[in-house]
């Protein structure tokens, strides 16, 4: 036996109707280490964590924890908390209607001598916690006043403050910026030095190599291996996750950007939306892939929402195929041949209770109108076609979409737009939170569509990804389009793009 | 107003302030328009409390349930059943009133526990379960007795004394009537009970772990569970509380009407919901306050009083006014939510 083992999970099996989510998986976490849990979407990372924290109950297998007798069965998050396992999930699990302080302390509020909630102490303690993290906010205000990133930090602060021995962070960094990630890493290192075992799930390879000590790799619900960071360089890690030799990204580059015709598909003149985006000009040709880049909040999403009509433009002119388009609502844009994959797939895209098939068919049906129902046979054909084409991992086309992993949900939403055969497709952060293998596939797909004559706007936080796929990039800063970089002059390099985003000063 | 005060006032607090202001505004309008008809007398205001004591208790319970995202439409029937048990027990069976009151409270607890168990643990829609509870309680009322039974001096001396007991306020608040006699304003026991219920509920919601858990569950049930709260137990407790406060409300109601009949308190549940909504409680849960609900009751009560004082208007105008107010408040809530989202 290895020393210092804090948690040992062995032979964990968990099945959902039609899917084996975990097949004899295992996980070992030691004291005072940061342990990365890696795998593609749908590899079972979240499932094994939820089996540990009591959100799911495992079908079989053993869980042991140092200092706790016997085989542990957590029936609820409360049970897990009681033995010192605290968790921060990818989605912020806090109550938007309560104050920041309450969110930090609910379920374990400080009490006065009479046993009532001691608001003064609670607010004071909360203020101290947030100050320690260098996040100066008003803790008495309700949570929904703050950005997602701050909410995520509050969730982490809550977990940390509970004197946990095991801290599980399930993709906590996907909504944080670099500065906040750094704060988080500092916090994690502090905890590690205090002997806390940290389980860290992330898709960012750099982050793994920046803070982690050990890596457990999972694939398709099974355990692949437990390695120390030193013995597993990036290439090997990716290979282990994918289970095959890594389909090199360079292959895409070699293919090059597809050529496009001179036919203008969408043109915006002085289009603007009051309060979010200043007037901008934009033009996209048939078969062209254009990137929109800029920092989070620079107006990237707002720009495409304005073109799509999700936010009704307050000024300017938008034309499609040379004809002026007066979109009052997204449905007009859909009818004109646009498609839009929003960045917040949870809130704007997926309808969780509906099946994969229904989610795919949604936009097509909406375009045709309610009264021209698509025959079920046709629906099945379309659904099957896209499940195959995009390699969506689902038990069947009738599986509710919320049983799918994040990356696969994203593919379903993509299929929704593809089946309407749009002339113009907007992809807002289509690759966020999905693993590197799927990302590559996504990029290939985008180029494939462009070749077939579709015009695509592609937004991503990863500049490299955009350089590989786009022919042109629009640079946004502070709600304004500040420039365009074209690949033709060979000017589209990471430095050039970063420079443009930063405003040429850095 | 400086910025800090405005900042504090955003959204939900502002709704409460609007409710309270609206109440006083309506009341002052009443005082001006109907000054000749005794609207300015303190007693008119106190009568508002006396008539609505039962509803105040019921609305307090309703607020708790609505805060955790639920609804309880069984309360009206439960009030009717409580009144019938009291009237039948005292009027027909000559039972003493104290055991009967205790019995009603216990019935409230059990009634709430059953509904709460089915909603919390069996995860059935609260609307369906409490609708079943509504039919059950109304049916049981008829099973006990289909007649209208009055409680009088002869049926139960003690209960009669309680009902007619006047708690007099200091004499200087009174006025001299036309006959030159000093009229001292008074309230009844039921008012004291109702105010205690509001105070207790306020305390419970603000200063106890259970109270805060209600807000958490109403805000986001999944998150509440993830943060280690036992959402099933919290929901069950909420329904127990609602039915219990409803039973107390039933006693207050009976002290006021001194009778029991099958059709009594019909539509009471809707009055309670309307009062909570006017008081700023969101139907989706997580936002609201019992003080708001109290003023919600007072506002609907004032509307009724205004219509009655006028004398010429059909009493149904009170319903129409309530409907208009409900729309007003719901639109207001949406506007606030919209503004909040835009400003983010």
JSON list of C-alpha atoms in Angstrom, two decimals, chain A residues 28-170:
[
{"chain": "A", "resi": 28, "resn": "UNK", "atom": "CA", "xyz": [-6.57, 7.24, -5.39]},
{"chain": "A", "resi": 29, "resn": "UNK", "atom": "CA", "xyz": [-6.06, 10.58, -3.72]},
{"chain": "A", "resi": 30, "resn": "UNK", "atom": "CA", "xyz": [-3.24, 11.25, -1.29]},
{"chain": "A", "resi": 31, "resn": "UNK", "atom": "CA", "xyz": [-2.83, 13.81, 1.43]},
{"chain": "A", "resi": 32, "resn": "UNK", "atom": "CA", "xyz": [-1.31, 17.12, 0.39]},
{"chain": "A", "resi": 33, "resn": "UNK", "atom": "CA", "xyz": [-1.44, 16.61, -3.32]},
{"chain": "A", "resi": 34, "resn": "UNK", "atom": "CA", "xyz": [-3.20, 18.24, -6.22]},
{"chain": "A", "resi": 35, "resn": "UNK", "atom": "CA", "xyz": [-4.50, 15.44, -8.33]},
{"chain": "A", "resi": 36, "resn": "UNK", "atom": "CA", "xyz": [-5.73, 16.06, -11.86]},
{"chain": "A", "resi": 37, "resn": "UNK", "atom": "CA", "xyz": [-8.55, 13.95, -13.19]},
{"chain": "A", "resi": 38, "resn": "UNK", "atom": "CA", "xyz": [-8.35, 13.97, -16.95]},
{"chain": "A", "resi": 39, "resn": "UNK", "atom": "CA", "xyz": [-10.37, 12.49, -19.76]},
{"chain": "A", "resi": 40, "resn": "UNK", "atom": "CA", "xyz": [-12.48, 13.41, -22.71]},
{"chain": "A", "resi": 41, "resn": "UNK", "atom": "CA", "xyz": [-16.06, 14.50, -22.36]},
{"chain": "A", "resi": 42, "resn": "UNK", "atom": "CA", "xyz": [-18.12, 11.54, -21.34]},
{"chain": "A", "resi": 43, "resn": "UNK", "atom": "CA", "xyz": [-15.12, 9.70, -19.91]},
{"chain": "A", "resi": 44, "resn": "UNK", "atom": "CA", "xyz": [-16.84, 9.54, -16.54]},
{"chain": "A", "resi": 45, "resn": "UNK", "atom": "CA", "xyz": [-14.95, 12.21, -14.61]},
{"chain": "A", "resi": 46, "resn": "UNK", "atom": "CA", "xyz": [-18.03, 13.97, -13.33]},
{"chain": "A", "resi": 47, "resn": "UNK", "atom": "CA", "xyz": [-19.77, 10.69, -12.65]},
{"chain": "A", "resi": 48, "resn": "UNK", "atom": "CA", "xyz": [-17.01, 9.28, -10.46]},
{"chain": "A", "resi": 49, "resn": "UNK", "atom": "CA", "xyz": [-16.92, 12.56, -8.53]},
{"chain": "A", "resi": 50, "resn": "UNK", "atom": "CA", "xyz": [-20.65, 12.49, -8.04]},
{"chain": "A", "resi": 51, "resn": "UNK", "atom": "CA", "xyz": [-20.43, 8.90, -6.80]},
{"chain": "A", "resi": 52, "resn": "UNK", "atom": "CA", "xyz": [-17.93, 10.09, -4.22]},
{"chain": "A", "resi": 53, "resn": "UNK", "atom": "CA", "xyz": [-19.93, 13.11, -3.09]},
{"chain": "A", "resi": 54, "resn": "UNK", "atom": "CA", "xyz": [-23.25, 11.31, -2.82]},
{"chain": "A", "resi": 55, "resn": "UNK", "atom": "CA", "xyz": [-25.04, 12.97, -5.71]},
{"chain": "A", "resi": 56, "resn": "UNK", "atom": "CA", "xyz": [-25.23, 9.57, -7.38]},
{"chain": "A", "resi": 57, "resn": "UNK", "atom": "CA", "xyz": [-25.22, 6.22, -5.65]},
{"chain": "A", "resi": 58, "resn": "UNK", "atom": "CA", "xyz": [-22.80, 3.75, -7.15]},
{"chain": "A", "resi": 59, "resn": "UNK", "atom": "CA", "xyz": [-23.98, 0.33, -8.27]},
{"chain": "A", "resi": 60, "resn": "UNK", "atom": "CA", "xyz": [-20.95, -1.43, -6.88]},
{"chain": "A", "resi": 61, "resn": "UNK", "atom": "CA", "xyz": [-17.40, -0.85, -5.74]},
{"chain": "A", "resi": 62, "resn": "UNK", "atom": "CA", "xyz": [-15.61, 0.29, -2.62]},
{"chain": "A", "resi": 63, "resn": "UNK", "atom": "CA", "xyz": [-14.74, 3.68, -1.26]},
{"chain": "A", "resi": 64, "resn": "UNK", "atom": "CA", "xyz": [-12.37, 4.08, 1.65]},
{"chain": "A", "resi": 65, "resn": "UNK", "atom": "CA", "xyz": [-11.25, 7.20, 3.37]},
{"chain": "A", "resi": 66, "resn": "UNK", "atom": "CA", "xyz": [-8.52, 7.65, 5.91]},
{"chain": "A", "resi": 67, "resn": "UNK", "atom": "CA", "xyz": [-9.96, 7.98, 9.38]},
{"chain": "A", "resi": 68, "resn": "UNK", "atom": "CA", "xyz": [-13.38, 6.67, 8.40]},
{"chain": "A", "resi": 69, "resn": "UNK", "atom": "CA", "xyz": [-14.34, 3.10, 9.16]},
{"chain": "A", "resi": 70, "resn": "UNK", "atom": "CA", "xyz": [-15.32, 0.70, 6.44]},
{"chain": "A", "resi": 71, "resn": "UNK", "atom": "CA", "xyz": [-16.80, 1.10, 3.01]},
{"chain": "A", "resi": 72, "resn": "UNK", "atom": "CA", "xyz": [-18.27, 4.59, 2.66]},
{"chain": "A", "resi": 73, "resn": "UNK", "atom": "CA", "xyz": [-21.67, 5.21, 1.18]},
{"chain": "A", "resi": 74, "resn": "UNK", "atom": "CA", "xyz": [-22.57, 8.86, 0.90]},
{"chain": "A", "resi": 75, "resn": "UNK", "atom": "CA", "xyz": [-26.27, 9.30, 0.32]},
{"chain": "A", "resi": 76, "resn": "UNK", "atom": "CA", "xyz": [-26.20, 13.06, 0.02]},
{"chain": "A", "resi": 77, "resn": "UNK", "atom": "CA", "xyz": [-23.81, 15.95, -0.30]},
{"chain": "A", "resi": 78, "resn": "UNK", "atom": "CA", "xyz": [-24.42, 16.51, 3.39]},
{"chain": "A", "resi": 79, "resn": "UNK", "atom": "CA", "xyz": [-22.97, 13.09, 4.24]},
{"chain": "A", "resi": 80, "resn": "UNK", "atom": "CA", "xyz": [-19.90, 13.85, 2.17]},
{"chain": "A", "resi": 81, "resn": "UNK", "atom": "CA", "xyz": [-19.48, 17.24, 3.82]},
{"chain": "A", "resi": 82, "resn": "UNK", "atom": "CA", "xyz": [-19.71, 15.67, 7.23]},
{"chain": "A", "resi": 83, "resn": "UNK", "atom": "CA", "xyz": [-16.68, 13.49, 6.58]},
{"chain": "A", "resi": 84, "resn": "UNK", "atom": "CA", "xyz": [-14.80, 16.43, 5.10]},
{"chain": "A", "resi": 85, "resn": "UNK", "atom": "CA", "xyz": [-15.38, 16.19, 1.35]},
{"chain": "A", "resi": 86, "resn": "UNK", "atom": "CA", "xyz": [-16.21, 19.55, -0.19]},
{"chain": "A", "resi": 87, "resn": "UNK", "atom": "CA", "xyz": [-17.03, 20.04, -3.84]},
{"chain": "A", "resi": 88, "resn": "UNK", "atom": "CA", "xyz": [-17.21, 22.89, -6.31]},
{"chain": "A", "resi": 89, "resn": "UNK", "atom": "CA", "xyz": [-19.00, 21.98, -9.50]},
{"chain": "A", "resi": 90, "resn": "UNK", "atom": "CA", "xyz": [-18.61, 23.38, -12.97]},
{"chain": "A", "resi": 91, "resn": "UNK", "atom": "CA", "xyz": [-22.00, 25.00, -12.82]},
{"chain": "A", "resi": 92, "resn": "UNK", "atom": "CA", "xyz": [-22.18, 27.44, -9.98]},
{"chain": "A", "resi": 93, "resn": "UNK", "atom": "CA", "xyz": [-24.28, 25.80, -7.30]},
{"chain": "A", "resi": 94, "resn": "UNK", "atom": "CA", "xyz": [-25.29, 28.75, -5.21]},
{"chain": "A", "resi": 95, "resn": "UNK", "atom": "CA", "xyz": [-28.56, 30.53, -4.58]},
{"chain": "A", "resi": 96, "resn": "UNK", "atom": "CA", "xyz": [-28.86, 33.74, -6.61]},
{"chain": "A", "resi": 97, "resn": "UNK", "atom": "CA", "xyz": [-31.51, 35.20, -4.31]},
{"chain": "A", "resi": 98, "resn": "UNK", "atom": "CA", "xyz": [-29.40, 35.04, -1.14]},
{"chain": "A", "resi": 99, "resn": "UNK", "atom": "CA", "xyz": [-26.63, 37.39, -0.08]},
{"chain": "A", "resi": 100, "resn": "UNK", "atom": "CA", "xyz": [-23.01, 36.50, -0.66]},
{"chain": "A", "resi": 101, "resn": "UNK", "atom": "CA", "xyz": [-22.52, 35.96, 3.06]},
{"chain": "A", "resi": 102, "resn": "UNK", "atom": "CA", "xyz": [-25.46, 33.57, 3.26]},
{"chain": "A", "resi": 103, "resn": "UNK", "atom": "CA", "xyz": [-24.21, 31.63, 0.30]},
{"chain": "A", "resi": 104, "resn": "UNK", "atom": "CA", "xyz": [-20.93, 31.17, 2.10]},
{"chain": "A", "resi": 105, "resn": "UNK", "atom": "CA", "xyz": [-22.55, 30.04, 5.32]},
{"chain": "A", "resi": 106, "resn": "UNK", "atom": "CA", "xyz": [-25.90, 28.46, 4.58]},
{"chain": "A", "resi": 107, "resn": "UNK", "atom": "CA", "xyz": [-26.35, 25.18, 6.38]},
{"chain": "A", "resi": 108, "resn": "UNK", "atom": "CA", "xyz": [-23.69, 26.17, 8.92]},
{"chain": "A", "resi": 109, "resn": "UNK", "atom": "CA", "xyz": [-24.68, 29.69, 9.91]},
{"chain": "A", "resi": 110, "resn": "UNK", "atom": "CA", "xyz": [-23.01, 31.25, 12.94]},
{"chain": "A", "resi": 111, "resn": "UNK", "atom": "CA", "xyz": [-25.48, 31.25, 15.83]},
{"chain": "A", "resi": 112, "resn": "UNK", "atom": "CA", "xyz": [-26.10, 33.61, 18.68]},
{"chain": "A", "resi": 113, "resn": "UNK", "atom": "CA", "xyz": [-26.49, 32.31, 22.23]},
{"chain": "A", "resi": 114, "resn": "UNK", "atom": "CA", "xyz": [-30.22, 31.96, 21.59]},
{"chain": "A", "resi": 115, "resn": "UNK", "atom": "CA", "xyz": [-29.63, 29.71, 18.63]},
{"chain": "A", "resi": 116, "resn": "UNK", "atom": "CA", "xyz": [-30.67, 32.27, 16.06]},
{"chain": "A", "resi": 117, "resn": "UNK", "atom": "CA", "xyz": [-28.73, 33.24, 12.97]},
{"chain": "A", "resi": 118, "resn": "UNK", "atom": "CA", "xyz": [-26.04, 35.73, 13.88]},
{"chain": "A", "resi": 119, "resn": "UNK", "atom": "CA", "xyz": [-26.05, 38.09, 10.90]},
{"chain": "A", "resi": 120, "resn": "UNK", "atom": "CA", "xyz": [-23.36, 40.35, 12.27]},
{"chain": "A", "resi": 121, "resn": "UNK", "atom": "CA", "xyz": [-20.83, 37.59, 12.76]},
{"chain": "A", "resi": 122, "resn": "UNK", "atom": "CA", "xyz": [-21.79, 36.01, 9.47]},
{"chain": "A", "resi": 123, "resn": "UNK", "atom": "CA", "xyz": [-21.26, 39.20, 7.50]},
{"chain": "A", "resi": 124, "resn": "UNK", "atom": "CA", "xyz": [-18.03, 39.91, 9.30]},
{"chain": "A", "resi": 125, "resn": "UNK", "atom": "CA", "xyz": [-16.64, 36.44, 8.65]},
{"chain": "A", "resi": 126, "resn": "UNK", "atom": "CA", "xyz": [-17.78, 36.57, 5.04]},
{"chain": "A", "resi": 127, "resn": "UNK", "atom": "CA", "xyz": [-16.08, 39.91, 4.54]},
{"chain": "A", "resi": 128, "resn": "UNK", "atom": "CA", "xyz": [-12.87, 38.47, 5.93]},
{"chain": "A", "resi": 129, "resn": "UNK", "atom": "CA", "xyz": [-13.02, 35.43, 3.65]},
{"chain": "A", "resi": 130, "resn": "UNK", "atom": "CA", "xyz": [-13.55, 37.55, 0.56]},
{"chain": "A", "resi": 131, "resn": "UNK", "atom": "CA", "xyz": [-10.86, 40.02, 1.60]},
{"chain": "A", "resi": 132, "resn": "UNK", "atom": "CA", "xyz": [-8.40, 37.18, 2.09]},
{"chain": "A", "resi": 133, "resn": "UNK", "atom": "CA", "xyz": [-9.10, 36.11, -1.48]},
{"chain": "A", "resi": 134, "resn": "UNK", "atom": "CA", "xyz": [-8.59, 39.69, -2.56]},
{"chain": "A", "resi": 135, "resn": "UNK", "atom": "CA", "xyz": [-12.12, 40.01, -3.88]},
{"chain": "A", "resi": 136, "resn": "UNK", "atom": "CA", "xyz": [-13.50, 43.21, -2.42]},
{"chain": "A", "resi": 137, "resn": "UNK", "atom": "CA", "xyz": [-17.28, 42.89, -2.79]},
{"chain": "A", "resi": 138, "resn": "UNK", "atom": "CA", "xyz": [-20.28, 43.80, -0.67]},
{"chain": "A", "resi": 139, "resn": "UNK", "atom": "CA", "xyz": [-21.15, 40.55, 1.02]},
{"chain": "A", "resi": 140, "resn": "UNK", "atom": "CA", "xyz": [-24.63, 41.73, 2.04]},
{"chain": "A", "resi": 141, "resn": "UNK", "atom": "CA", "xyz": [-25.75, 42.11, -1.56]},
{"chain": "A", "resi": 142, "resn": "UNK", "atom": "CA", "xyz": [-27.50, 39.24, -3.27]},
{"chain": "A", "resi": 143, "resn": "UNK", "atom": "CA", "xyz": [-25.41, 36.90, -5.38]},
{"chain": "A", "resi": 144, "resn": "UNK", "atom": "CA", "xyz": [-27.10, 37.75, -8.67]},
{"chain": "A", "resi": 145, "resn": "UNK", "atom": "CA", "xyz": [-25.45, 41.16, -8.57]},
{"chain": "A", "resi": 146, "resn": "UNK", "atom": "CA", "xyz": [-22.11, 39.59, -9.40]},
{"chain": "A", "resi": 147, "resn": "UNK", "atom": "CA", "xyz": [-20.52, 38.05, -12.46]},
{"chain": "A", "resi": 148, "resn": "UNK", "atom": "CA", "xyz": [-20.24, 34.34, -13.03]},
{"chain": "A", "resi": 149, "resn": "UNK", "atom": "CA", "xyz": [-16.51, 34.44, -12.30]},
{"chain": "A", "resi": 150, "resn": "UNK", "atom": "CA", "xyz": [-17.04, 36.03, -8.90]},
{"chain": "A", "resi": 151, "resn": "UNK", "atom": "CA", "xyz": [-19.83, 33.57, -8.16]},
{"chain": "A", "resi": 152, "resn": "UNK", "atom": "CA", "xyz": [-17.46, 30.75, -8.95]},
{"chain": "A", "resi": 153, "resn": "UNK", "atom": "CA", "xyz": [-14.87, 32.20, -6.58]},
{"chain": "A", "resi": 154, "resn": "UNK", "atom": "CA", "xyz": [-17.53, 32.45, -3.89]},
{"chain": "A", "resi": 155, "resn": "UNK", "atom": "CA", "xyz": [-18.41, 28.80, -4.42]},
{"chain": "A", "resi": 156, "resn": "UNK", "atom": "CA", "xyz": [-14.76, 27.88, -4.04]},
{"chain": "A", "resi": 157, "resn": "UNK", "atom": "CA", "xyz": [-14.40, 30.08, -0.96]},
{"chain": "A", "resi": 158, "resn": "UNK", "atom": "CA", "xyz": [-17.39, 28.30, 0.56]},
{"chain": "A", "resi": 159, "resn": "UNK", "atom": "CA", "xyz": [-15.86, 24.89, -0.02]},
{"chain": "A", "resi": 160, "resn": "UNK", "atom": "CA", "xyz": [-12.47, 25.95, 1.30]},
{"chain": "A", "resi": 161, "resn": "UNK", "atom": "CA", "xyz": [-13.91, 27.49, 4.43]},
{"chain": "A", "resi": 162, "resn": "UNK", "atom": "CA", "xyz": [-15.55, 24.26, 5.50]},
{"chain": "A", "resi": 163, "resn": "UNK", "atom": "CA", "xyz": [-12.35, 22.76, 6.92]},
{"chain": "A", "resi": 164, "resn": "UNK", "atom": "CA", "xyz": [-12.43, 20.07, 4.32]},
{"chain": "A", "resi": 165, "resn": "UNK", "atom": "CA", "xyz": [-9.84, 17.32, 4.04]},
{"chain": "A", "resi": 166, "resn": "UNK", "atom": "CA", "xyz": [-10.73, 16.64, 0.45]},
{"chain": "A", "resi": 167, "resn": "UNK", "atom": "CA", "xyz": [-11.54, 19.42, -1.99]},
{"chain": "A", "resi": 168, "resn": "UNK", "atom": "CA", "xyz": [-12.98, 18.54, -5.35]},
{"chain": "A", "resi": 169, "resn": "UNK", "atom": "CA", "xyz": [-12.88, 21.16, -8.07]},
{"chain": "A", "resi": 170, "resn": "UNK", "atom": "CA", "xyz": [-14.85, 20.15, -11.14]}
]
